mmCIF file of C-alpha atoms and ligand atoms in Angstrom:
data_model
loop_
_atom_site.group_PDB
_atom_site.id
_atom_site.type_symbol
_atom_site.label_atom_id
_atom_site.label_comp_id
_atom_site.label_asym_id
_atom_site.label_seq_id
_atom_site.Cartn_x
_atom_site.Cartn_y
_atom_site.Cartn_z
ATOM 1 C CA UNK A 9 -126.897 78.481 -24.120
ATOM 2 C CA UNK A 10 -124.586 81.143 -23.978
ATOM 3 C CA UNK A 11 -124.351 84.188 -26.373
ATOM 4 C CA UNK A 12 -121.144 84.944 -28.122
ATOM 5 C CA UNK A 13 -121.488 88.184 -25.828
ATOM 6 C CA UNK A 14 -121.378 86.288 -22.962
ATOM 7 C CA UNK A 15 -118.706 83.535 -23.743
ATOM 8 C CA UNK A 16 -115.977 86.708 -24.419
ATOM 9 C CA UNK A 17 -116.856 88.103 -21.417
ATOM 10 C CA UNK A 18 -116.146 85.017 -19.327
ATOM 11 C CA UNK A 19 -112.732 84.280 -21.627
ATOM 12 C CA UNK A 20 -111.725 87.812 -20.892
ATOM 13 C CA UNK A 21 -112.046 86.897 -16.959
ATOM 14 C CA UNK A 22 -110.477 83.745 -17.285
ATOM 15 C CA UNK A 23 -106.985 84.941 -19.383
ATOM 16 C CA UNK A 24 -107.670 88.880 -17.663
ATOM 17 C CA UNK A 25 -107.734 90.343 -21.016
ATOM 18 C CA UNK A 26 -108.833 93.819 -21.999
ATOM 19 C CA UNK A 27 -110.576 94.888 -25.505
ATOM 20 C CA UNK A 28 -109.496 98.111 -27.310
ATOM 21 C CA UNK A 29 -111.923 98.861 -30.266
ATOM 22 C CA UNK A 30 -111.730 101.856 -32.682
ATOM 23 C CA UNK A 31 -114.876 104.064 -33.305
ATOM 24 C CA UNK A 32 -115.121 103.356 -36.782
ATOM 25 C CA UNK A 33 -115.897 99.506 -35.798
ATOM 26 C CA UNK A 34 -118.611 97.569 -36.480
ATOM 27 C CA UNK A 35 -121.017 98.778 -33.763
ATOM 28 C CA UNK A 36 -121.755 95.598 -32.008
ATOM 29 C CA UNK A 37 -118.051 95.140 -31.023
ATOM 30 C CA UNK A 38 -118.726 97.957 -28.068
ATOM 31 C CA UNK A 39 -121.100 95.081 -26.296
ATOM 32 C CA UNK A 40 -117.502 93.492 -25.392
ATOM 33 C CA UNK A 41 -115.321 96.419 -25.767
ATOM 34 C CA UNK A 42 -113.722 97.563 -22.305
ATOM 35 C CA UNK A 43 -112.742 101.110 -23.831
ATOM 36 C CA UNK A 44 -113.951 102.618 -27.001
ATOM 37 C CA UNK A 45 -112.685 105.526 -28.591
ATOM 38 C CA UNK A 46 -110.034 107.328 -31.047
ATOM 39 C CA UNK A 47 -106.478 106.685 -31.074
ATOM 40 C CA UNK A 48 -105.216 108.848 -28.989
ATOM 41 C CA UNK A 49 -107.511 107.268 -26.130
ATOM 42 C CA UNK A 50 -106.969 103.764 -27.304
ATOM 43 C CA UNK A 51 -102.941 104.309 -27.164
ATOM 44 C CA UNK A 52 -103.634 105.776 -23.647
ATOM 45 C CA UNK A 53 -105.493 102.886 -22.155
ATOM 46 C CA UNK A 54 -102.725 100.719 -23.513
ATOM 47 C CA UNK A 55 -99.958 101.888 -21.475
ATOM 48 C CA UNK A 56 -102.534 101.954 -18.019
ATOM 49 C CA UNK A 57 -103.693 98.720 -18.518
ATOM 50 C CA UNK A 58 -102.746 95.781 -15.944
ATOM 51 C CA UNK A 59 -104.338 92.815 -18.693
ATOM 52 C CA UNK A 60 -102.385 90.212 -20.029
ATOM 53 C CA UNK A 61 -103.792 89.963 -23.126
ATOM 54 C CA UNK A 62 -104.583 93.495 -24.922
ATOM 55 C CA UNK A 63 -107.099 92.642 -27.956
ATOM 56 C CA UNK A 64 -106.784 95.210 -30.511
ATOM 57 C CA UNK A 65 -110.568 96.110 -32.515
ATOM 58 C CA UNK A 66 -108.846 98.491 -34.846
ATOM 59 C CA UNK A 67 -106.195 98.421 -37.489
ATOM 60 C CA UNK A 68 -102.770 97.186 -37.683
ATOM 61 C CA UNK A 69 -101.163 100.173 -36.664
ATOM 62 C CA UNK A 70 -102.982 100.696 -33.321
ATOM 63 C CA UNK A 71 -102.541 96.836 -32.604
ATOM 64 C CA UNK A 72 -98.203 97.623 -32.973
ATOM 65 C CA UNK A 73 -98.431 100.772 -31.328
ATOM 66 C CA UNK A 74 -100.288 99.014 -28.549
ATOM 67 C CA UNK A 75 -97.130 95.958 -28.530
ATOM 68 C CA UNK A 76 -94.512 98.893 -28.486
ATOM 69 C CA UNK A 77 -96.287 100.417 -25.132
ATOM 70 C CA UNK A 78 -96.120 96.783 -23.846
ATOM 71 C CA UNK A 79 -93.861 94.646 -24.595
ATOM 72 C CA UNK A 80 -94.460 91.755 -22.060
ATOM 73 C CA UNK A 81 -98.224 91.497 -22.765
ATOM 74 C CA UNK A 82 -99.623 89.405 -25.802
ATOM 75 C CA UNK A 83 -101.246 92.014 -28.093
ATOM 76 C CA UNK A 84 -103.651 90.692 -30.732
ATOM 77 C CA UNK A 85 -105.474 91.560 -33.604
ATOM 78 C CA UNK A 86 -108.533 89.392 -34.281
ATOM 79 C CA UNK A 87 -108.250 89.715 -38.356
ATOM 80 C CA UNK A 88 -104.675 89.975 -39.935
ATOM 81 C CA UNK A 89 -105.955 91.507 -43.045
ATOM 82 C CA UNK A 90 -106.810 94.723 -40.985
ATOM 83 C CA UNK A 91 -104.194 97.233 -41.916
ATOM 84 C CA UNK A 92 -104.245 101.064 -42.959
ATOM 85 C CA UNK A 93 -104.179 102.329 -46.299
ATOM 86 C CA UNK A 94 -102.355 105.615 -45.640
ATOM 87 C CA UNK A 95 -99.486 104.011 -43.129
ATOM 88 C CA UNK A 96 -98.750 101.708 -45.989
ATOM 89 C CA UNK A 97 -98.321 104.845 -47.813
ATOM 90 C CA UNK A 98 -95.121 105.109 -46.517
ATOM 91 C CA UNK A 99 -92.265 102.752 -45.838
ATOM 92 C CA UNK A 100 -88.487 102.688 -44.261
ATOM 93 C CA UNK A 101 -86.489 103.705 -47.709
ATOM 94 C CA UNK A 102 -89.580 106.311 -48.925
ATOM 95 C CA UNK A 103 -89.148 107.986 -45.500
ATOM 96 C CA UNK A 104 -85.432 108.028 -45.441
ATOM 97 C CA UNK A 105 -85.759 109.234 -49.076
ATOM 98 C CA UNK A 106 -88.153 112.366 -47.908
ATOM 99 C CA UNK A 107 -86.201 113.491 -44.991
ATOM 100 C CA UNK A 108 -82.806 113.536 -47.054
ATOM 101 C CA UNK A 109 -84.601 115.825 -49.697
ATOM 102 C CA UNK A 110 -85.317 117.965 -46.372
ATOM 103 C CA UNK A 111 -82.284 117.541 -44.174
ATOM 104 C CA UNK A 112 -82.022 118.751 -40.441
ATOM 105 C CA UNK A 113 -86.033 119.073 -40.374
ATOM 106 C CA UNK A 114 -87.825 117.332 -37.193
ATOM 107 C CA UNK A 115 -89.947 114.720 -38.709
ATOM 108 C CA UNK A 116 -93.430 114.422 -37.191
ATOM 109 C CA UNK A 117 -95.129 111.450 -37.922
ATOM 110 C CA UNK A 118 -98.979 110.623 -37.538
ATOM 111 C CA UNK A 119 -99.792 107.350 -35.497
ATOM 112 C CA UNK A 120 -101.578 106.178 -38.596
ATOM 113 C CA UNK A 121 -97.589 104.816 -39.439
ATOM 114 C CA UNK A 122 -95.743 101.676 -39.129
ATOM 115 C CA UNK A 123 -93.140 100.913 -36.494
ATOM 116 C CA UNK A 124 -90.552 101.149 -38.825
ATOM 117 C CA UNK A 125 -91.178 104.470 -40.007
ATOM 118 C CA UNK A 126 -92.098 105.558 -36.354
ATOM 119 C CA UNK A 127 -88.074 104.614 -35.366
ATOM 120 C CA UNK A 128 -86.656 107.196 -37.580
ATOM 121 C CA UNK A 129 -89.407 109.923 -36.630
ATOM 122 C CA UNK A 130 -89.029 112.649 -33.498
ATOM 123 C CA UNK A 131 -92.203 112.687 -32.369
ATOM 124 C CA UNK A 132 -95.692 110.891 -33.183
ATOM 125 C CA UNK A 133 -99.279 112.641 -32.947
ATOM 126 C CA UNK A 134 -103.076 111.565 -33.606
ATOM 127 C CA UNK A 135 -105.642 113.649 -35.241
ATOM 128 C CA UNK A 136 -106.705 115.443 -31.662
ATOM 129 C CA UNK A 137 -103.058 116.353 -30.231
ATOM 130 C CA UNK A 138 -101.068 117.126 -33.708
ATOM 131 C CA UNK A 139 -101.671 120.987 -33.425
ATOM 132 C CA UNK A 140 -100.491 120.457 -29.759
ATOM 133 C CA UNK A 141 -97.644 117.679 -30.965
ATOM 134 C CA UNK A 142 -96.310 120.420 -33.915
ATOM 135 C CA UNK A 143 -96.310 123.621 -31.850
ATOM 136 C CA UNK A 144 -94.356 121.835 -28.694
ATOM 137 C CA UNK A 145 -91.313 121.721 -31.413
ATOM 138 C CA UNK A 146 -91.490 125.482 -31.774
ATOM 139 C CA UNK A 147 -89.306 125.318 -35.164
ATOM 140 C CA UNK A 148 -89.977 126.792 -38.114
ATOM 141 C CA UNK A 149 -90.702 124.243 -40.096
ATOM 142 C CA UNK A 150 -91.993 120.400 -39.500
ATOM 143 C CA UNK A 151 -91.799 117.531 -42.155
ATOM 144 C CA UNK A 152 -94.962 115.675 -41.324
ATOM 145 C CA UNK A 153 -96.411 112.103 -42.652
ATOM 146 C CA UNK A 154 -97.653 110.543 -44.225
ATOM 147 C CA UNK A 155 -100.784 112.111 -44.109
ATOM 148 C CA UNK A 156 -100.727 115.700 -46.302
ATOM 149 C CA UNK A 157 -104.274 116.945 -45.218
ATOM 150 C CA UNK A 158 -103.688 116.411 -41.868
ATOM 151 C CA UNK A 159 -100.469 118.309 -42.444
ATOM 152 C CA UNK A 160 -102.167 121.078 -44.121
ATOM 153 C CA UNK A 161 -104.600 121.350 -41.912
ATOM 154 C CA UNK A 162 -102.272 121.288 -38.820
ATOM 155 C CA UNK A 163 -100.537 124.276 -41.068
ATOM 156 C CA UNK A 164 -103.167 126.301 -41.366
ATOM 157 C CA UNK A 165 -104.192 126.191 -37.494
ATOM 158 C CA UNK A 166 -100.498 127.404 -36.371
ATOM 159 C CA UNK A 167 -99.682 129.688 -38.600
ATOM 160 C CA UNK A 168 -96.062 130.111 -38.004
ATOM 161 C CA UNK A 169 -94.855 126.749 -38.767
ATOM 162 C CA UNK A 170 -94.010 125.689 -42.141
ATOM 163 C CA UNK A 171 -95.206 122.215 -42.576
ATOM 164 C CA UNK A 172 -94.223 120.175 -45.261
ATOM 165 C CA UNK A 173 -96.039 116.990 -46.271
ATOM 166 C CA UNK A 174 -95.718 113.586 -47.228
ATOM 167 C CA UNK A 175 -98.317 112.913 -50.273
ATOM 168 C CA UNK A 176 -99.906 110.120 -48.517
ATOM 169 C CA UNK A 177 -103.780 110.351 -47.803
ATOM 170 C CA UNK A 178 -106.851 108.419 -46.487
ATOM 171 C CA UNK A 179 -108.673 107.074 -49.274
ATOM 172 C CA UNK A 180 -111.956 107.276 -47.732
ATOM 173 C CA UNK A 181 -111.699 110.075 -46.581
ATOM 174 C CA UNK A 182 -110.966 111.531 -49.787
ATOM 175 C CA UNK A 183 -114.159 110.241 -50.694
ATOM 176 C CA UNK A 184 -115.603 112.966 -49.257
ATOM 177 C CA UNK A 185 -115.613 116.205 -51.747
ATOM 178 C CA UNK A 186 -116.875 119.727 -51.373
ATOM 179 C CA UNK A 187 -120.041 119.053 -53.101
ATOM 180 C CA UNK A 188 -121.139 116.877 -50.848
ATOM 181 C CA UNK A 189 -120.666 119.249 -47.936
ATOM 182 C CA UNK A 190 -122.316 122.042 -50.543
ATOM 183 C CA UNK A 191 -124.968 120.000 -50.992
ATOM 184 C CA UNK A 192 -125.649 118.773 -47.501
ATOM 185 C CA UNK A 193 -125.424 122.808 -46.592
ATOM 186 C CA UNK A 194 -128.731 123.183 -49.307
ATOM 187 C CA UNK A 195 -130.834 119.985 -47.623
ATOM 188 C CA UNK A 196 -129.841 120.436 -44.208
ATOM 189 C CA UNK A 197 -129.855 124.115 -44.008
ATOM 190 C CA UNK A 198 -129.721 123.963 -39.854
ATOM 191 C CA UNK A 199 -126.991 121.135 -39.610
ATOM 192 C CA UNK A 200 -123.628 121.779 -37.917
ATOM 193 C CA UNK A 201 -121.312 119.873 -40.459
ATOM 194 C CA UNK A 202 -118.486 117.942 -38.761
ATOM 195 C CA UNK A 203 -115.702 116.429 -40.468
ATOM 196 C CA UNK A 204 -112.672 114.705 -39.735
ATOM 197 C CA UNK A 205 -108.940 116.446 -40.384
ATOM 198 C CA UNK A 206 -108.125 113.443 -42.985
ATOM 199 C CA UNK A 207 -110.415 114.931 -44.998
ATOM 200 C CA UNK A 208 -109.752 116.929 -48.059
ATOM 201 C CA UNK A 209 -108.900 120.906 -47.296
ATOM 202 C CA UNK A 210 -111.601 121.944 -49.841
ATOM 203 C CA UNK A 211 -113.919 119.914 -47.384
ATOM 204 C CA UNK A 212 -112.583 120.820 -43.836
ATOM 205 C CA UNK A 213 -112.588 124.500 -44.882
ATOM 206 C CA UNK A 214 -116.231 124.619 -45.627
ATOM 207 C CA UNK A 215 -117.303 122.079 -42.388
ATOM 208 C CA UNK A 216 -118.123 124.299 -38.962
ATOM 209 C CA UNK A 217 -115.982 121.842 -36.664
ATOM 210 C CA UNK A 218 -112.748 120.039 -37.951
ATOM 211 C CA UNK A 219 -111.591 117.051 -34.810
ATOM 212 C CA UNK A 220 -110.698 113.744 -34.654
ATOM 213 C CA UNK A 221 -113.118 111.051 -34.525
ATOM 214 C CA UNK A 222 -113.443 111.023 -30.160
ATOM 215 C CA UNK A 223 -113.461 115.584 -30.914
ATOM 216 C CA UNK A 224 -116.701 115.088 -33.135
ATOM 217 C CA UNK A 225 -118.854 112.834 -30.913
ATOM 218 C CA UNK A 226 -117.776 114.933 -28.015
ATOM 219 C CA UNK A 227 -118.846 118.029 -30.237
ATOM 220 C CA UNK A 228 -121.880 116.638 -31.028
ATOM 221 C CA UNK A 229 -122.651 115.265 -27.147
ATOM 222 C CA UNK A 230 -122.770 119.187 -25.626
ATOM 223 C CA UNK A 231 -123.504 121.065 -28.425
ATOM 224 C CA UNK A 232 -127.777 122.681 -28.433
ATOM 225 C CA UNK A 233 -127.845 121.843 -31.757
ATOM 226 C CA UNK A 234 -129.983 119.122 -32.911
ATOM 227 C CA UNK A 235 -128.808 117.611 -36.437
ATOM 228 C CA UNK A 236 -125.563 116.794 -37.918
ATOM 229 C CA UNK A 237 -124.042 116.409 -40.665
ATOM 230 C CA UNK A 238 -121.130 113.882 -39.996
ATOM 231 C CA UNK A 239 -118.095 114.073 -42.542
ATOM 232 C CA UNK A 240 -115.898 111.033 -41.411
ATOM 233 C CA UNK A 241 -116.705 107.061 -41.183
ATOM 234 C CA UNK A 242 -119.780 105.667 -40.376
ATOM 235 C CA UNK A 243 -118.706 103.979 -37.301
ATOM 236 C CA UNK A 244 -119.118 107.273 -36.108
ATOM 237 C CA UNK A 245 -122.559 108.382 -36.848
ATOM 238 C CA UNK A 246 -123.653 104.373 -35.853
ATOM 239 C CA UNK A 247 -122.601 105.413 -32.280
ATOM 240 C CA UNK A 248 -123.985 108.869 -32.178
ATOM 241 C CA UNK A 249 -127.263 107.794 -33.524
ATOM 242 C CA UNK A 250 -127.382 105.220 -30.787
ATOM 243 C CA UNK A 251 -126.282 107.249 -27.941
ATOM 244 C CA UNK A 252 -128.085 110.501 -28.710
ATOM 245 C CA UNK A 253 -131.528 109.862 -29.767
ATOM 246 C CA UNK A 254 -132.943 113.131 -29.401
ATOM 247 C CA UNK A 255 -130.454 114.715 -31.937
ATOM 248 C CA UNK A 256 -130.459 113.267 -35.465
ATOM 249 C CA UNK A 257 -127.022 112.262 -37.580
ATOM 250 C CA UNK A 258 -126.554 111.860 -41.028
ATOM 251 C CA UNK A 259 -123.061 110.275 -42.532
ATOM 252 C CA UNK A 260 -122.550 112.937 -45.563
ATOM 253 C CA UNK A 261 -122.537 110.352 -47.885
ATOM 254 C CA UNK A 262 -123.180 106.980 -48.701
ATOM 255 C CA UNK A 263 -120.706 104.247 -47.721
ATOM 256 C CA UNK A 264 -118.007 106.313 -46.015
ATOM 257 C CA UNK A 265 -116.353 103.284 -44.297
ATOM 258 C CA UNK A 266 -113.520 102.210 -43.552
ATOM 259 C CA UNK A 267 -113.210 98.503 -45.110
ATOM 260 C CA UNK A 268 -110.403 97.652 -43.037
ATOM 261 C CA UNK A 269 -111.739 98.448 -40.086
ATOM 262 C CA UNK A 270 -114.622 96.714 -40.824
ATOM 263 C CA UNK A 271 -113.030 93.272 -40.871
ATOM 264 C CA UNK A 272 -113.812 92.153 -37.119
ATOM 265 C CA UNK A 273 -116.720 90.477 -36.261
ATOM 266 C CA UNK A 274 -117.348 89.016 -32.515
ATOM 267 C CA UNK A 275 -116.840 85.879 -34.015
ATOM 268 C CA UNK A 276 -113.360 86.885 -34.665
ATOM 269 C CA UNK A 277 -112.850 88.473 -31.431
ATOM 270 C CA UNK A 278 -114.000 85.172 -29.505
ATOM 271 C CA UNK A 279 -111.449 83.218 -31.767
ATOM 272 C CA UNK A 280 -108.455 85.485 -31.456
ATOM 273 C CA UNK A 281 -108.773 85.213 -27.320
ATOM 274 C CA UNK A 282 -109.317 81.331 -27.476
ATOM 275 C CA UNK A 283 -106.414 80.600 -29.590
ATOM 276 C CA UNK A 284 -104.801 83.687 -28.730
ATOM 277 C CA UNK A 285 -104.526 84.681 -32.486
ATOM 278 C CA UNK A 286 -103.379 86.539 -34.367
ATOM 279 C CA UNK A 287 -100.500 87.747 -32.125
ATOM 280 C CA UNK A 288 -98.191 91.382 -32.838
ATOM 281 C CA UNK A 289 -94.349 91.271 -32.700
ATOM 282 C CA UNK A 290 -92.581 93.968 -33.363
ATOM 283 C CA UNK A 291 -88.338 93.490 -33.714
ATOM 284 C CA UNK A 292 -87.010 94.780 -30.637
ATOM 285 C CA UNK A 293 -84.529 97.480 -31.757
ATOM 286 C CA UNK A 294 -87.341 99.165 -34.027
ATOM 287 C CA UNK A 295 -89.609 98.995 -30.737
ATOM 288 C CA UNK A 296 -87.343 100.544 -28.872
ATOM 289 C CA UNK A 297 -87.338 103.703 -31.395
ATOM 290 C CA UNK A 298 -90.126 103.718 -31.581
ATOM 291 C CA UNK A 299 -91.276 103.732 -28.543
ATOM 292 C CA UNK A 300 -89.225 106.840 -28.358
ATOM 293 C CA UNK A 301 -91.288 108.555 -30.859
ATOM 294 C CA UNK A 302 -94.609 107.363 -29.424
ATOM 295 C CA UNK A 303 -93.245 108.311 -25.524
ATOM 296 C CA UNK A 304 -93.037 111.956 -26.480
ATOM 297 C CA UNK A 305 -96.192 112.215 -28.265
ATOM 298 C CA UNK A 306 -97.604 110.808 -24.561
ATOM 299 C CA UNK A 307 -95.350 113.021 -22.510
ATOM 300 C CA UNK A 308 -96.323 116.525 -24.418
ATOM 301 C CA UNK A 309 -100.317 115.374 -24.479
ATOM 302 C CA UNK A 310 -100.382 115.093 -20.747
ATOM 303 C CA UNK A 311 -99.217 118.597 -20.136
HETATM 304 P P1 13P B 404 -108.579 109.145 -34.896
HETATM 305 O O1 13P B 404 -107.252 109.612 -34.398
HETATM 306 O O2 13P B 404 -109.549 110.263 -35.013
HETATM 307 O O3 13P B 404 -109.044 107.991 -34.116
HETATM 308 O O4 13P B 404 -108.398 108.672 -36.405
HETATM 309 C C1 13P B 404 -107.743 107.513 -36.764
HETATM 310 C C2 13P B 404 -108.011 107.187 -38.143
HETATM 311 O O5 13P B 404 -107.464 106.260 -38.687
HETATM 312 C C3 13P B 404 -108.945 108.024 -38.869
HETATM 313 O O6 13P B 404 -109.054 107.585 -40.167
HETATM 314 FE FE1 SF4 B 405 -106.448 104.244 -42.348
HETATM 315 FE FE2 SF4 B 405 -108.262 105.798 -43.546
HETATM 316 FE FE3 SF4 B 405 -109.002 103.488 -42.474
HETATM 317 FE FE4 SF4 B 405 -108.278 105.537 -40.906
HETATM 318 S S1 SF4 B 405 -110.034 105.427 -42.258
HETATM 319 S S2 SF4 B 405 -107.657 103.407 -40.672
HETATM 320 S S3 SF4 B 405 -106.641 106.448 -42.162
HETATM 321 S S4 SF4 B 405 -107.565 103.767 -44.212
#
């Protein structure tokens, strides 16, 4: 009999599909996964890809974002209930609403946004390019959103750039306070702690490295050191742990994760390619905004 491994792998010959997943997903998904990694990477492999069928292991968001790169391919998202907190933080009228109190300001938006909100933004960014993304404006000042702590911290790394944020926020993340990284500094005396910009500035000032979720594993990959402290979702530290067994991981706290991105099983990921469920549209004259937004974000991380 077959494994649930094995029949995906022979559906995703048969319809020449391709499976993004996330690194906060449930580990297992990586058996099937053709690239793993963090947005930025994901939303790279989904313009390059020559599939038919792009199944998205990840959140809403990256599922649209992967429809707006290509438009003739069927992009799918094995559970519909997978969306983001923070990018429904912000919609159409609360964006138009921000940028009138700030008129004439380029409006950076993080991925972690809907397509709407992407069509009336200048430029997107993920956690590992938005230093890059905010500098290649060279203004004075940015609006950013909806994410403030990413904002902040962006702010703080440039220097010259006035950044003013949106008060959305990642509420796991935010689960994550400065006592815990205190307190994992007193236990683990000889841990590097690494944390995720999403996090709260209290906790990203204290942490030694501050990256997105692909900047951390890769941190903890070539660094000498030998245990880590890990201050983002436990999809994370799941995948270090397996990969690097001679260093040792702990998540900073219990139960940093990510329900929505927790939704997919393989189950679901066999289902969506047999019935070719549950399928992204996005309206074509937001797409083609947006696309805009997300084009430049690719265009500036290249160079
Ligand atoms: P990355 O850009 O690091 O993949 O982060 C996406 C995200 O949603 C983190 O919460
Ligand atoms: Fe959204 Fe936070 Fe989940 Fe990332 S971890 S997908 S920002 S809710």
């Amino acid at each position: 009999m077959q494994t649930i491994i094995e029949k995906i792998q022979k559906l995703k010959r048969e319809k020449n599909a391709v499976i993004l997943a996330h690194c906060y997903q449930n580990v297992e998904i990586d058996e099937v996964a053709d690239f793993v990694g963090d947005s930025l990477y994901l939303s790279q492999k989904a313009v390059s890809t020559n599939a038919d069928i792009i199944v998205f292991a990840g959140v809403f968001f990256m599922a649209q974002t992967a429809k707006i790169l290509n438009p003739s391919k069927k992009v799918l998202l094995p559970r519909k209930e997978s969306g983001c907190l923070m990018a429904d933080m912000i919609n159409y009228e609360q964006l138009m609403e921000f940028k009138s109190k700030h008129p004439d300001i380029p409006a950076v938006c993080y991925i972690n946004s809907t397509a709407e909100v992407k069509s009336e933004c200048d430029i997107c960014c993920t956690s590992s390019n938005a230093v890059k993304i905010v500098k290649s404006l060279d203004v004075p000042e940015v609006l950013f959103l909806p994410d403030t702590y990413l904002g902040k911290w962006v702010e703080k790394q440039i220097n010259n750039t006035k950044v003013t944020t949106y008060p959305g926020y990642c509420p796991t993340h935010l689960r994550i306070k400065a006592e815990d990284v205190l307190d994992a500094r007193e236990k683990y005396p000889k841990a590097k702690i690494l944390a995720h910009p999403e996090c709260h500035r209290s906790v990203t000032d204290l942490a030694d490295f501050v990256g997105s979720t692909a900047e951390i594993m890769k941190y903890a990959a070539e660094s000498s050191d030998k245990l880590f402290v890990i201050a983002t979702e436990k999809g994370v530290v799941d995948r270090l742990k397996r990969d690097y067994k001679d260093k040792e991981f702990v998540l900073i706290k219990d139960n940093i994760i990510c329900p929505n991105m927790k939704w997919h099983t393989l189950d679901d990921i066999y289902n969506a390619l047999v019935y070719e469920q549950h399928e992204i549209t996005v309206d074509k004259n937001i797409a083609q905004k947006a696309l805009k937004c997300i084009d430049r974000m690719l265009e500036v991380s290249k160079g």
